[in-house]
């Protein structure tokens, strides 16, 4: 057997100039009972079949074993594995242990026959109209594409790998997936593969029996057992030691764990979401990550954009941190800081944020602690973030005009709350662009070339903005 199903590997495809697409795969099993066909569809990557309630497909047939077989994905292929059943698993009347599945093939388990097929749905991912999804914040098109993808995959039990730089919010994505899933009322367990000593990882993940090693003074459940009925989030997956990867693969395939020092296999019902800032394909090629585990995990892969690629979200994120951060509370529970000054925002937008959203959150928290009023000023920001030409606010006492034509050194422009995002953003962007262009022209003696060079934008585009807002270089 070696049939391959076109586009069955659930994946997200990003192609320059082409729409983002996501391909969702499902297993379809047609069961004939009393001359009637009942179709069962599954969206997870491993489907367990047997006679007991802990299976995905329960067959009421005395010739079917309690845990008879499983159907699973490897790369872009589907396979079936017999789990030591009494009466065997057959494909087209040939008894098998492990075998590839081809479209429309006939599976026989005891006296029960199932017809196997795989379906795939290729969906175009268009940006959502939301500016928040679960705990994720942002109106940039890249983020709104992520929202659309999460809306599709969160209700399923598909395994998800979240990629992206450190600080982009991968754990927030995992919590959002859990919160939007059928498992939302179950536990959400976090395990950082890079933070636990290697000699303790196996015990932390799978548990241990009393006396199984020095210091094991009592029996202990592992993360997978404690997450039963919910979601396990494996952070920094690329840090997992190579010798432990087969044991993780077993959990994903068999949905059971064996404690350190134990002989009994314990069934677990969990969804796995993992995150990594490493390129797992390169890790596989380098021999540091198992290929079979890579395929088992990579059912759906979501990439989080770095903050430098979605700077339009900075004002919204700042106000979110100010509204919700515990650090921004006075003794009475009110907000200490409610606004961000124009020049402070200018500095935040000019910075590239190597630490991403996490760094921005830390900067806002620091600024609140330094702020002497209800508005964050440039002086409240860390020195490494401040561009030299704006390092001292008092040097520019009359640069930024506000709508009333009154000039102040640092007028607050970011409101404490937003109306409709689109309207609020357009109003803010127009105000910012107009005042920013005027400021640059004044600073550069109305020399358009110098002003455009300082702003690091094309001279023609600078002139276009001047024309848009009726600004002349007098």
One Martini backbone bead per residue (centre of mass of N, CA, C, O) as a GRO file, in nm:
protein
  474
    1UNK     BB    1   0.098   0.035   0.021
    2UNK     BB    2   0.093   0.402  -0.118
    3UNK     BB    3  -0.118   0.607  -0.095
    4UNK     BB    4  -0.202   0.945  -0.196
    5UNK     BB    5  -0.336   1.241  -0.068
    6UNK     BB    6  -0.443   1.521  -0.184
    7UNK     BB    7  -0.417   1.766   0.046
    8UNK     BB    8  -0.418   1.624   0.350
    9UNK     BB    9  -0.218   1.805   0.469
   10UNK     BB   10  -0.240   2.009   0.725
   11UNK     BB   11  -0.208   2.348   0.609
   12UNK     BB   12  -0.021   2.649   0.575
   13UNK     BB   13  -0.011   2.890   0.305
   14UNK     BB   14   0.257   3.107   0.196
   15UNK     BB   15   0.225   3.330  -0.088
   16UNK     BB   16   0.341   3.546  -0.286
   17UNK     BB   17   0.053   3.703  -0.418
   18UNK     BB   18  -0.116   3.499  -0.256
   19UNK     BB   19  -0.342   3.345  -0.097
   20UNK     BB   20  -0.417   3.235   0.192
   21UNK     BB   21  -0.406   2.889   0.303
   22UNK     BB   22  -0.616   2.612   0.424
   23UNK     BB   23  -0.586   2.265   0.503
   24UNK     BB   24  -0.844   2.041   0.577
   25UNK     BB   25  -0.862   1.733   0.741
   26UNK     BB   26  -1.045   1.413   0.707
   27UNK     BB   27  -1.197   1.133   0.841
   28UNK     BB   28  -1.380   0.868   0.667
   29UNK     BB   29  -1.633   0.641   0.799
   30UNK     BB   30  -1.813   0.367   0.669
   31UNK     BB   31  -2.100   0.216   0.826
   32UNK     BB   32  -2.254  -0.099   0.805
   33UNK     BB   33  -2.607  -0.123   0.913
   34UNK     BB   34  -2.864  -0.282   0.807
   35UNK     BB   35  -2.824  -0.153   0.508
   36UNK     BB   36  -2.684   0.092   0.647
   37UNK     BB   37  -2.514   0.410   0.624
   38UNK     BB   38  -2.267   0.536   0.847
   39UNK     BB   39  -2.108   0.845   0.902
   40UNK     BB   40  -1.770   0.914   1.011
   41UNK     BB   41  -1.607   1.211   1.137
   42UNK     BB   42  -1.255   1.323   1.159
   43UNK     BB   43  -1.009   1.583   1.274
   44UNK     BB   44  -0.799   1.419   1.386
   45UNK     BB   45  -0.475   1.248   1.375
   46UNK     BB   46  -0.613   1.030   1.575
   47UNK     BB   47  -0.797   0.714   1.543
   48UNK     BB   48  -0.991   0.529   1.764
   49UNK     BB   49  -1.078   0.172   1.763
   50UNK     BB   50  -1.358   0.011   1.946
   51UNK     BB   51  -1.552  -0.124   2.234
   52UNK     BB   52  -1.489   0.134   2.403
   53UNK     BB   53  -1.528   0.461   2.540
   54UNK     BB   54  -1.209   0.549   2.468
   55UNK     BB   55  -1.307   0.584   2.182
   56UNK     BB   56  -1.396   0.736   1.884
   57UNK     BB   57  -1.490   0.448   1.774
   58UNK     BB   58  -1.774   0.261   1.858
   59UNK     BB   59  -1.812  -0.097   1.855
   60UNK     BB   60  -2.092  -0.325   1.840
   61UNK     BB   61  -1.871  -0.593   1.869
   62UNK     BB   62  -1.753  -0.893   1.995
   63UNK     BB   63  -1.504  -0.911   1.771
   64UNK     BB   64  -1.415  -0.648   1.905
   65UNK     BB   65  -1.185  -0.491   2.058
   66UNK     BB   66  -1.133  -0.259   2.287
   67UNK     BB   67  -0.842  -0.198   2.133
   68UNK     BB   68  -0.793  -0.240   1.803
   69UNK     BB   69  -0.735   0.046   1.642
   70UNK     BB   70  -0.553   0.285   1.428
   71UNK     BB   71  -0.564   0.610   1.277
   72UNK     BB   72  -0.298   0.779   1.097
   73UNK     BB   73  -0.046   1.023   1.047
   74UNK     BB   74   0.217   1.035   0.780
   75UNK     BB   75   0.257   1.304   0.662
   76UNK     BB   76   0.057   1.240   0.363
   77UNK     BB   77  -0.040   0.982   0.521
   78UNK     BB   78  -0.233   0.694   0.583
   79UNK     BB   79  -0.271   0.478   0.870
   80UNK     BB   80  -0.284   0.143   1.006
   81UNK     BB   81  -0.310  -0.001   1.348
   82UNK     BB   82  -0.271  -0.272   1.525
   83UNK     BB   83  -0.354  -0.343   1.892
   84UNK     BB   84  -0.373  -0.656   1.950
   85UNK     BB   85  -0.597  -0.809   1.838
   86UNK     BB   86  -0.776  -1.098   1.823
   87UNK     BB   87  -0.910  -1.078   1.505
   88UNK     BB   88  -0.806  -0.844   1.359
   89UNK     BB   89  -0.680  -0.654   1.074
   90UNK     BB   90  -0.829  -0.563   0.756
   91UNK     BB   91  -0.732  -0.527   0.402
   92UNK     BB   92  -0.885  -0.664   0.167
   93UNK     BB   93  -0.839  -0.950   0.335
   94UNK     BB   94  -0.569  -0.841   0.473
   95UNK     BB   95  -0.362  -0.891   0.719
   96UNK     BB   96  -0.250  -0.648   0.966
   97UNK     BB   97  -0.041  -0.416   1.138
   98UNK     BB   98   0.085  -0.220   0.915
   99UNK     BB   99  -0.074   0.032   0.692
  100UNK     BB  100  -0.162   0.167   0.412
  101UNK     BB  101  -0.403   0.400   0.291
  102UNK     BB  102  -0.660   0.394   0.057
  103UNK     BB  103  -0.892   0.490  -0.132
  104UNK     BB  104  -1.176   0.298  -0.066
  105UNK     BB  105  -1.104   0.108   0.144
  106UNK     BB  106  -1.135  -0.205   0.327
  107UNK     BB  107  -1.228  -0.251   0.661
  108UNK     BB  108  -1.167  -0.522   0.902
  109UNK     BB  109  -1.337  -0.581   1.225
  110UNK     BB  110  -1.410  -0.863   1.247
  111UNK     BB  111  -1.755  -0.814   1.155
  112UNK     BB  112  -1.657  -0.528   1.067
  113UNK     BB  113  -1.717  -0.273   0.819
  114UNK     BB  114  -1.496  -0.024   0.666
  115UNK     BB  115  -1.490   0.275   0.483
  116UNK     BB  116  -1.219   0.454   0.351
  117UNK     BB  117  -1.167   0.815   0.378
  118UNK     BB  118  -1.051   1.135   0.257
  119UNK     BB  119  -1.078   1.474   0.341
  120UNK     BB  120  -1.051   1.803   0.181
  121UNK     BB  121  -1.016   2.161   0.274
  122UNK     BB  122  -0.973   2.449   0.086
  123UNK     BB  123  -0.896   2.759   0.238
  124UNK     BB  124  -0.941   3.088   0.234
  125UNK     BB  125  -0.751   3.342   0.398
  126UNK     BB  126  -0.914   3.600   0.541
  127UNK     BB  127  -0.933   3.869   0.705
  128UNK     BB  128  -1.057   3.957   0.975
  129UNK     BB  129  -1.280   4.199   1.142
  130UNK     BB  130  -1.109   4.170   1.384
  131UNK     BB  131  -0.912   4.303   1.684
  132UNK     BB  132  -1.004   4.041   1.852
  133UNK     BB  133  -0.892   3.712   1.990
  134UNK     BB  134  -0.944   3.665   2.274
  135UNK     BB  135  -0.614   3.754   2.386
  136UNK     BB  136  -0.582   3.884   2.113
  137UNK     BB  137  -0.408   4.173   1.974
  138UNK     BB  138  -0.508   4.320   1.661
  139UNK     BB  139  -0.540   4.486   1.319
  140UNK     BB  140  -0.359   4.350   1.152
  141UNK     BB  141  -0.360   4.145   0.884
  142UNK     BB  142  -0.188   3.916   1.007
  143UNK     BB  143  -0.366   3.882   1.260
  144UNK     BB  144  -0.642   3.838   1.109
  145UNK     BB  145  -0.549   3.572   0.986
  146UNK     BB  146  -0.507   3.420   1.248
  147UNK     BB  147  -0.800   3.433   1.341
  148UNK     BB  148  -0.917   3.267   1.110
  149UNK     BB  149  -0.759   3.010   1.169
  150UNK     BB  150  -0.853   2.970   1.465
  151UNK     BB  151  -1.155   2.943   1.402
  152UNK     BB  152  -1.112   2.669   1.247
  153UNK     BB  153  -0.924   2.495   1.468
  154UNK     BB  154  -1.025   2.515   1.763
  155UNK     BB  155  -1.279   2.305   1.751
  156UNK     BB  156  -1.074   2.106   1.720
  157UNK     BB  157  -0.814   1.835   1.775
  158UNK     BB  158  -0.580   1.957   1.651
  159UNK     BB  159  -0.258   1.977   1.614
  160UNK     BB  160  -0.034   2.248   1.722
  161UNK     BB  161   0.209   2.473   1.575
  162UNK     BB  162   0.389   2.749   1.708
  163UNK     BB  163   0.543   3.014   1.554
  164UNK     BB  164   0.816   3.228   1.658
  165UNK     BB  165   0.930   3.467   1.822
  166UNK     BB  166   1.021   3.593   2.098
  167UNK     BB  167   0.726   3.753   2.229
  168UNK     BB  168   0.462   3.706   2.024
  169UNK     BB  169   0.237   3.504   2.175
  170UNK     BB  170   0.212   3.182   2.191
  171UNK     BB  171   0.060   3.133   2.458
  172UNK     BB  172  -0.187   3.300   2.384
  173UNK     BB  173  -0.271   3.119   2.152
  174UNK     BB  174  -0.308   2.859   2.316
  175UNK     BB  175  -0.527   2.973   2.508
  176UNK     BB  176  -0.724   3.045   2.281
  177UNK     BB  177  -0.767   2.767   2.167
  178UNK     BB  178  -0.877   2.648   2.428
  179UNK     BB  179  -1.112   2.864   2.475
  180UNK     BB  180  -1.239   2.776   2.168
  181UNK     BB  181  -1.295   2.493   2.263
  182UNK     BB  182  -1.428   2.191   2.384
  183UNK     BB  183  -1.197   2.220   2.635
  184UNK     BB  184  -1.239   2.484   2.811
  185UNK     BB  185  -1.321   2.332   3.095
  186UNK     BB  186  -1.053   2.228   3.098
  187UNK     BB  187  -0.734   2.186   3.130
  188UNK     BB  188  -0.428   2.398   3.133
  189UNK     BB  189  -0.105   2.288   3.044
  190UNK     BB  190   0.230   2.390   3.118
  191UNK     BB  191   0.540   2.314   2.929
  192UNK     BB  192   0.886   2.380   2.961
  193UNK     BB  193   1.143   2.234   2.782
  194UNK     BB  194   1.379   2.462   2.876
  195UNK     BB  195   1.330   2.470   3.218
  196UNK     BB  196   1.390   2.166   3.258
  197UNK     BB  197   1.562   1.929   3.367
  198UNK     BB  198   1.641   1.646   3.200
  199UNK     BB  199   1.606   1.446   3.458
  200UNK     BB  200   1.282   1.563   3.490
  201UNK     BB  201   1.101   1.556   3.238
  202UNK     BB  202   0.970   1.274   3.244
  203UNK     BB  203   0.829   1.314   3.518
  204UNK     BB  204   0.667   1.571   3.444
  205UNK     BB  205   0.510   1.447   3.200
  206UNK     BB  206   0.450   1.121   3.320
  207UNK     BB  207   0.555   1.059   3.585
  208UNK     BB  208   0.576   0.873   3.909
  209UNK     BB  209   0.692   0.637   4.121
  210UNK     BB  210   0.757   0.518   4.407
  211UNK     BB  211   1.108   0.474   4.406
  212UNK     BB  212   1.222   0.521   4.102
  213UNK     BB  213   1.400   0.748   4.247
  214UNK     BB  214   1.582   0.972   4.380
  215UNK     BB  215   1.320   1.146   4.560
  216UNK     BB  216   1.074   0.940   4.519
  217UNK     BB  217   0.844   0.955   4.784
  218UNK     BB  218   0.609   0.966   4.565
  219UNK     BB  219   0.347   0.973   4.386
  220UNK     BB  220   0.320   1.112   4.037
  221UNK     BB  221   0.175   1.323   3.828
  222UNK     BB  222   0.163   1.431   3.513
  223UNK     BB  223   0.078   1.653   3.277
  224UNK     BB  224  -0.104   1.460   3.109
  225UNK     BB  225  -0.287   1.369   3.339
  226UNK     BB  226  -0.375   1.661   3.438
  227UNK     BB  227  -0.496   1.720   3.128
  228UNK     BB  228  -0.739   1.562   3.129
  229UNK     BB  229  -0.972   1.700   2.897
  230UNK     BB  230  -0.753   1.890   2.767
  231UNK     BB  231  -0.451   2.092   2.751
  232UNK     BB  232  -0.123   2.082   2.610
  233UNK     BB  233   0.159   2.303   2.655
  234UNK     BB  234   0.456   2.305   2.452
  235UNK     BB  235   0.722   2.477   2.525
  236UNK     BB  236   0.998   2.473   2.355
  237UNK     BB  237   1.019   2.203   2.179
  238UNK     BB  238   1.319   2.217   2.054
  239UNK     BB  239   1.445   2.135   2.355
  240UNK     BB  240   1.387   1.848   2.334
  241UNK     BB  241   1.514   1.563   2.393
  242UNK     BB  242   1.580   1.302   2.187
  243UNK     BB  243   1.517   1.061   2.398
  244UNK     BB  244   1.208   1.180   2.452
  245UNK     BB  245   1.052   1.180   2.178
  246UNK     BB  246   0.929   0.887   2.166
  247UNK     BB  247   0.741   0.931   2.415
  248UNK     BB  248   0.574   1.154   2.288
  249UNK     BB  249   0.481   0.995   2.044
  250UNK     BB  250   0.322   0.784   2.205
  251UNK     BB  251   0.112   0.975   2.319
  252UNK     BB  252   0.001   1.070   2.042
  253UNK     BB  253  -0.075   0.779   1.937
  254UNK     BB  254  -0.195   0.625   2.215
  255UNK     BB  255  -0.300   0.790   2.458
  256UNK     BB  256  -0.052   0.719   2.662
  257UNK     BB  257   0.105   0.654   2.980
  258UNK     BB  258   0.426   0.601   3.155
  259UNK     BB  259   0.557   0.585   3.438
  260UNK     BB  260   0.816   0.617   3.622
  261UNK     BB  261   0.851   0.283   3.728
  262UNK     BB  262   0.621   0.173   3.550
  263UNK     BB  263   0.375  -0.072   3.389
  264UNK     BB  264   0.134   0.112   3.348
  265UNK     BB  265  -0.107   0.217   3.131
  266UNK     BB  266  -0.238   0.553   3.076
  267UNK     BB  267  -0.509   0.710   2.988
  268UNK     BB  268  -0.538   0.997   2.760
  269UNK     BB  269  -0.723   1.319   2.706
  270UNK     BB  270  -0.556   1.519   2.470
  271UNK     BB  271  -0.436   1.828   2.363
  272UNK     BB  272  -0.180   1.949   2.141
  273UNK     BB  273   0.028   2.237   2.201
  274UNK     BB  274   0.294   2.400   2.031
  275UNK     BB  275   0.621   2.570   2.070
  276UNK     BB  276   0.856   2.764   1.857
  277UNK     BB  277   1.174   2.934   1.753
  278UNK     BB  278   1.232   2.708   1.567
  279UNK     BB  279   1.339   2.523   1.287
  280UNK     BB  280   1.224   2.209   1.242
  281UNK     BB  281   1.335   2.130   0.967
  282UNK     BB  282   1.632   2.182   1.046
  283UNK     BB  283   1.635   1.989   1.289
  284UNK     BB  284   1.585   1.735   1.124
  285UNK     BB  285   1.834   1.759   0.932
  286UNK     BB  286   2.033   1.767   1.197
  287UNK     BB  287   1.914   1.538   1.409
  288UNK     BB  288   1.737   1.691   1.662
  289UNK     BB  289   1.466   1.586   1.514
  290UNK     BB  290   1.206   1.394   1.468
  291UNK     BB  291   1.026   1.319   1.192
  292UNK     BB  292   0.774   1.175   1.312
  293UNK     BB  293   0.712   1.401   1.518
  294UNK     BB  294   0.682   1.632   1.323
  295UNK     BB  295   0.435   1.513   1.171
  296UNK     BB  296   0.251   1.478   1.421
  297UNK     BB  297   0.250   1.790   1.498
  298UNK     BB  298   0.209   1.913   1.188
  299UNK     BB  299  -0.099   1.971   1.129
  300UNK     BB  300  -0.080   2.269   1.245
  301UNK     BB  301   0.065   2.585   1.133
  302UNK     BB  302   0.156   2.882   1.316
  303UNK     BB  303   0.247   3.221   1.248
  304UNK     BB  304   0.400   3.479   1.424
  305UNK     BB  305   0.430   3.804   1.406
  306UNK     BB  306   0.627   4.052   1.436
  307UNK     BB  307   0.610   4.371   1.557
  308UNK     BB  308   0.767   4.516   1.320
  309UNK     BB  309   0.520   4.410   1.113
  310UNK     BB  310   0.290   4.562   1.334
  311UNK     BB  311   0.292   4.877   1.434
  312UNK     BB  312  -0.014   4.959   1.430
  313UNK     BB  313  -0.057   4.797   1.718
  314UNK     BB  314   0.077   4.962   1.943
  315UNK     BB  315  -0.148   5.146   2.057
  316UNK     BB  316  -0.342   4.916   2.134
  317UNK     BB  317  -0.148   4.767   2.324
  318UNK     BB  318  -0.093   4.991   2.522
  319UNK     BB  319  -0.392   5.032   2.612
  320UNK     BB  320  -0.427   4.746   2.710
  321UNK     BB  321  -0.213   4.758   2.934
  322UNK     BB  322  -0.339   5.005   3.083
  323UNK     BB  323  -0.622   4.872   3.138
  324UNK     BB  324  -0.504   4.564   3.253
  325UNK     BB  325  -0.270   4.634   3.428
  326UNK     BB  326  -0.169   4.596   3.752
  327UNK     BB  327   0.054   4.830   3.741
  328UNK     BB  328  -0.208   5.044   3.676
  329UNK     BB  329  -0.265   5.085   3.999
  330UNK     BB  330  -0.411   5.215   4.255
  331UNK     BB  331  -0.537   5.197   4.570
  332UNK     BB  332  -0.846   5.221   4.436
  333UNK     BB  333  -0.815   5.080   4.128
  334UNK     BB  334  -0.719   5.283   3.948
  335UNK     BB  335  -0.577   5.459   3.691
  336UNK     BB  336  -0.276   5.618   3.657
  337UNK     BB  337  -0.259   5.566   3.341
  338UNK     BB  338  -0.421   5.695   3.015
  339UNK     BB  339  -0.171   5.805   2.838
  340UNK     BB  340  -0.002   5.893   2.522
  341UNK     BB  341   0.226   6.056   2.380
  342UNK     BB  342   0.329   6.159   2.081
  343UNK     BB  343   0.642   6.125   2.121
  344UNK     BB  344   0.633   5.847   2.250
  345UNK     BB  345   0.500   5.708   2.012
  346UNK     BB  346   0.716   5.773   1.807
  347UNK     BB  347   0.928   5.595   1.947
  348UNK     BB  348   0.777   5.323   1.936
  349UNK     BB  349   0.755   5.323   1.615
  350UNK     BB  350   1.081   5.337   1.566
  351UNK     BB  351   1.099   5.068   1.691
  352UNK     BB  352   1.179   4.706   1.648
  353UNK     BB  353   1.128   4.489   1.865
  354UNK     BB  354   1.299   4.214   1.950
  355UNK     BB  355   1.085   4.132   2.199
  356UNK     BB  356   0.822   4.235   2.131
  357UNK     BB  357   0.539   4.228   2.315
  358UNK     BB  358   0.691   4.176   2.578
  359UNK     BB  359   0.863   4.433   2.564
  360UNK     BB  360   0.632   4.635   2.554
  361UNK     BB  361   0.511   4.562   2.827
  362UNK     BB  362   0.766   4.636   2.991
  363UNK     BB  363   0.782   4.933   2.902
  364UNK     BB  364   0.507   5.020   3.012
  365UNK     BB  365   0.557   4.945   3.305
  366UNK     BB  366   0.798   5.131   3.343
  367UNK     BB  367   0.660   5.400   3.261
  368UNK     BB  368   0.453   5.401   3.489
  369UNK     BB  369   0.666   5.416   3.724
  370UNK     BB  370   0.779   5.707   3.605
  371UNK     BB  371   0.530   5.856   3.599
  372UNK     BB  372   0.396   6.200   3.690
  373UNK     BB  373   0.134   6.127   3.529
  374UNK     BB  374  -0.131   6.036   3.300
  375UNK     BB  375   0.130   6.055   3.103
  376UNK     BB  376   0.337   5.930   2.871
  377UNK     BB  377   0.670   6.005   2.829
  378UNK     BB  378   0.979   6.001   2.699
  379UNK     BB  379   1.127   6.001   2.984
  380UNK     BB  380   0.986   5.709   3.058
  381UNK     BB  381   1.175   5.580   2.871
  382UNK     BB  382   1.411   5.393   2.764
  383UNK     BB  383   1.714   5.484   2.629
  384UNK     BB  384   1.745   5.257   2.397
  385UNK     BB  385   1.469   5.361   2.246
  386UNK     BB  386   1.580   5.642   2.191
  387UNK     BB  387   1.606   5.877   1.973
  388UNK     BB  388   1.826   6.126   1.952
  389UNK     BB  389   1.638   6.364   1.828
  390UNK     BB  390   1.424   6.279   2.091
  391UNK     BB  391   1.563   6.266   2.386
  392UNK     BB  392   1.456   6.576   2.437
  393UNK     BB  393   1.169   6.737   2.479
  394UNK     BB  394   1.257   7.043   2.544
  395UNK     BB  395   1.382   7.093   2.247
  396UNK     BB  396   1.049   7.087   2.150
  397UNK     BB  397   0.818   7.323   2.226
  398UNK     BB  398   0.695   7.382   1.895
  399UNK     BB  399   0.627   7.122   1.699
  400UNK     BB  400   0.336   7.011   1.809
  401UNK     BB  401   0.043   7.044   1.687
  402UNK     BB  402  -0.295   7.098   1.741
  403UNK     BB  403  -0.617   7.139   1.649
  404UNK     BB  404  -0.628   7.438   1.798
  405UNK     BB  405  -0.321   7.559   1.730
  406UNK     BB  406  -0.189   7.483   1.973
  407UNK     BB  407   0.126   7.474   2.141
  408UNK     BB  408   0.295   7.173   2.244
  409UNK     BB  409   0.541   6.953   2.337
  410UNK     BB  410   0.323   6.694   2.435
  411UNK     BB  411   0.058   6.579   2.298
  412UNK     BB  412  -0.215   6.401   2.356
  413UNK     BB  413  -0.358   6.124   2.131
  414UNK     BB  414  -0.432   5.871   2.299
  415UNK     BB  415  -0.693   5.717   2.388
  416UNK     BB  416  -0.854   5.527   2.632
  417UNK     BB  417  -1.056   5.466   2.396
  418UNK     BB  418  -1.238   5.289   2.145
  419UNK     BB  419  -1.393   5.275   1.882
  420UNK     BB  420  -1.406   5.201   1.597
  421UNK     BB  421  -1.127   5.095   1.464
  422UNK     BB  422  -1.130   5.215   1.182
  423UNK     BB  423  -1.203   5.506   1.263
  424UNK     BB  424  -0.982   5.552   1.475
  425UNK     BB  425  -0.739   5.492   1.295
  426UNK     BB  426  -0.787   5.704   1.072
  427UNK     BB  427  -0.780   5.947   1.260
  428UNK     BB  428  -0.498   5.901   1.378
  429UNK     BB  429  -0.329   5.879   1.120
  430UNK     BB  430  -0.394   6.159   1.011
  431UNK     BB  431  -0.286   6.316   1.251
  432UNK     BB  432  -0.001   6.202   1.250
  433UNK     BB  433   0.089   6.265   0.960
  434UNK     BB  434   0.049   6.567   0.958
  435UNK     BB  435   0.230   6.638   1.210
  436UNK     BB  436   0.485   6.490   1.119
  437UNK     BB  437   0.541   6.650   0.860
  438UNK     BB  438   0.554   6.930   0.988
  439UNK     BB  439   0.784   6.869   1.183
  440UNK     BB  440   1.002   6.791   0.975
  441UNK     BB  441   1.002   7.054   0.817
  442UNK     BB  442   1.085   7.239   1.048
  443UNK     BB  443   1.350   7.090   1.127
  444UNK     BB  444   1.442   7.115   0.793
  445UNK     BB  445   1.368   7.393   0.663
  446UNK     BB  446   1.169   7.279   0.428
  447UNK     BB  447   1.331   7.021   0.344
  448UNK     BB  448   1.223   6.752   0.181
  449UNK     BB  449   1.467   6.562   0.156
  450UNK     BB  450   1.551   6.566   0.454
  451UNK     BB  451   1.282   6.475   0.576
  452UNK     BB  452   1.262   6.201   0.424
  453UNK     BB  453   1.529   6.087   0.532
  454UNK     BB  454   1.455   6.094   0.834
  455UNK     BB  455   1.189   5.908   0.785
  456UNK     BB  456   1.253   5.680   0.576
  457UNK     BB  457   1.125   5.791   0.300
  458UNK     BB  458   1.002   5.858   0.013
  459UNK     BB  459   0.984   6.152  -0.154
  460UNK     BB  460   0.719   6.101  -0.309
  461UNK     BB  461   0.556   6.015  -0.060
  462UNK     BB  462   0.594   6.276   0.095
  463UNK     BB  463   0.448   6.454  -0.114
  464UNK     BB  464   0.179   6.300  -0.100
  465UNK     BB  465   0.122   6.377   0.195
  466UNK     BB  466   0.123   6.679   0.158
  467UNK     BB  467  -0.115   6.684  -0.042
  468UNK     BB  468  -0.327   6.541   0.135
  469UNK     BB  469  -0.286   6.788   0.376
  470UNK     BB  470  -0.202   7.073   0.255
  471UNK     BB  471   0.117   7.092   0.248
  472UNK     BB  472   0.367   7.345   0.264
  473UNK     BB  473   0.697   7.468   0.164
  474UNK     BB  474   0.781   7.789   0.286
   0.00000   0.00000   0.00000
